Amino acid sequence: MVYGAASILGDTKNGGSMTSTKQHILDAAVSIMSRKGKDATVAEIAAAAKVTDSVLYHHFKNKEDLLFYSAGEYLKTGIQELQHHLQEVNDPVSRLGRFIWFQLDYHDANPRYAYVTIFECRSKKNFFHHEGFEPFRQWTRILREIFVDGIHEGLFPKYLNTFVFRDMVLGLLDVENIMFFTSRPGEKAQTDLDGILDLLLPILAVKPQVRNDKRHRLLIAAEAMFAQKGYDKATISEISGQAGVAEGTVYEYFKNKEDLLHSVFQYRFQEHLASMDELFAVKTPLRKLKRFIQYHFSIYLNQPEFAKTFILNGIFNRRFYQTPAYADFQKYLDSLDPILEEGKRRGHFRSSIDNRIFKNLFIGAFSHMALRWLFAGQSARIDKTSEIHDVIELLARSVSVQDSG
């Protein structure tokens, strides 16, 4: 599955076959940039392609334009192959497994390409606005469509935030590759496939409805409708429809809409009171894990400048992994190990969980969600607090034995 640029690139600007010269330039660029990164010069790339600098600039605006364009063009063929593989399976669970397998295999088979896109593209904010990024958007849409299909078919939970879970999966796969590049050279990321699925598939399992009584469903539906439309505009008919019960059923549990409103408050206050024991003294491993994740994501909200700099110039910068700062970052992540091991000992977490892969999932989720927040644009309205809550719950589900406190 290793390809030369000459065999896979097409000239999207001119609508025909890409010239041999342009193909040689792209091939040389990926080869040299994968070894030298941003230190690669235009002169080196031109010489390797056996053209002059002026010929290179005839095809590309500058070195960055060349880098982004080549990354996107390479992925276009990857998308075609991915879609072919996905056509061979029908159910969303198998398609997700095939997607993850394919991306790990594609990066293992094309390490130079993976190296360039992870360390030399994602570390540059201009990449996310360049035309070369469009194939990456298409790649993410393919993944999210798998989740949407799974929800529609009743195989994945309805409450799944598909954007957050997409970031979790893609972030994990990126961090997996980063760690193999920097810490485990010579090994294949695909060796972690079973451990990855062991974390992700439990998140997608439709939980048995322990509290699937109609009253509880009505409370949850009412809470959502009151928040969305306002108390005055929300109707009993809409609430019952959201809860999946007949309109008359509402009055079997509540006197009227006002009683339903006050019952929502009571339900939540009782829930909060039940959690008071651990408010100031976190005792269970699951609560400790959630508290750690919440603390980490609060960094983005409280220290956005640091978060932006760390993601672009730390996580996606290969040199970071050879610095004392990375050693301290690793110690910080290793703080999760005692929590995970305690959870396994007490039977709260599954014993099969690979701590290393979970930490990759955790930091991958953070990095991809933060990137999306950073480059979403002014028009995008993202409820970061809600998404942080969602990712905490999803990460907790990835390790939990059903619902352990």
mmCIF file of N, CA and C in Angstrom, residues 36 81 87 89 118 137 237 239 271 383:
data_model
loop_
_atom_site.group_PDB
_atom_site.id
_atom_site.type_symbol
_atom_site.label_atom_id
_atom_site.label_comp_id
_atom_site.label_asym_id
_atom_site.label_seq_id
_atom_site.Cartn_x
_atom_site.Cartn_y
_atom_site.Cartn_z
ATOM 1 N N LYS A 36 13.271 15.910 6.968
ATOM 2 C CA LYS A 36 13.825 17.155 7.487
ATOM 3 C C LYS A 36 12.773 18.117 8.041
ATOM 4 N N GLU A 81 -9.625 4.185 -1.542
ATOM 5 C CA GLU A 81 -9.377 2.831 -1.025
ATOM 6 C C GLU A 81 -10.222 2.551 0.217
ATOM 7 N N GLN A 87 -17.244 -0.633 1.685
ATOM 8 C CA GLN A 87 -18.348 -1.216 0.917
ATOM 9 C C GLN A 87 -18.476 -2.714 1.154
ATOM 10 N N VAL A 89 -18.430 -4.207 3.996
ATOM 11 C CA VAL A 89 -19.125 -4.518 5.248
ATOM 12 C C VAL A 89 -20.338 -3.606 5.384
ATOM 13 N N ILE A 118 1.137 14.666 10.139
ATOM 14 C CA ILE A 118 0.967 14.850 11.580
ATOM 15 C C ILE A 118 1.843 15.968 12.111
ATOM 16 N N ARG A 137 -11.212 16.821 5.673
ATOM 17 C CA ARG A 137 -12.603 17.023 6.099
ATOM 18 C C ARG A 137 -13.476 15.870 5.615
ATOM 19 N N SER A 237 -47.653 17.998 24.327
ATOM 20 C CA SER A 237 -47.592 17.124 23.164
ATOM 21 C C SER A 237 -46.156 16.918 22.701
ATOM 22 N N ILE A 239 -43.421 17.291 24.504
ATOM 23 C CA ILE A 239 -42.669 16.575 25.541
ATOM 24 C C ILE A 239 -42.980 15.087 25.501
ATOM 25 N N GLU A 271 -30.660 14.125 42.586
ATOM 26 C CA GLU A 271 -29.468 13.545 41.964
ATOM 27 C C GLU A 271 -28.215 14.214 42.512
ATOM 28 N N ASP A 383 -20.932 24.688 22.211
ATOM 29 C CA ASP A 383 -21.106 24.672 23.660
ATOM 30 C C ASP A 383 -19.981 23.830 24.252
#
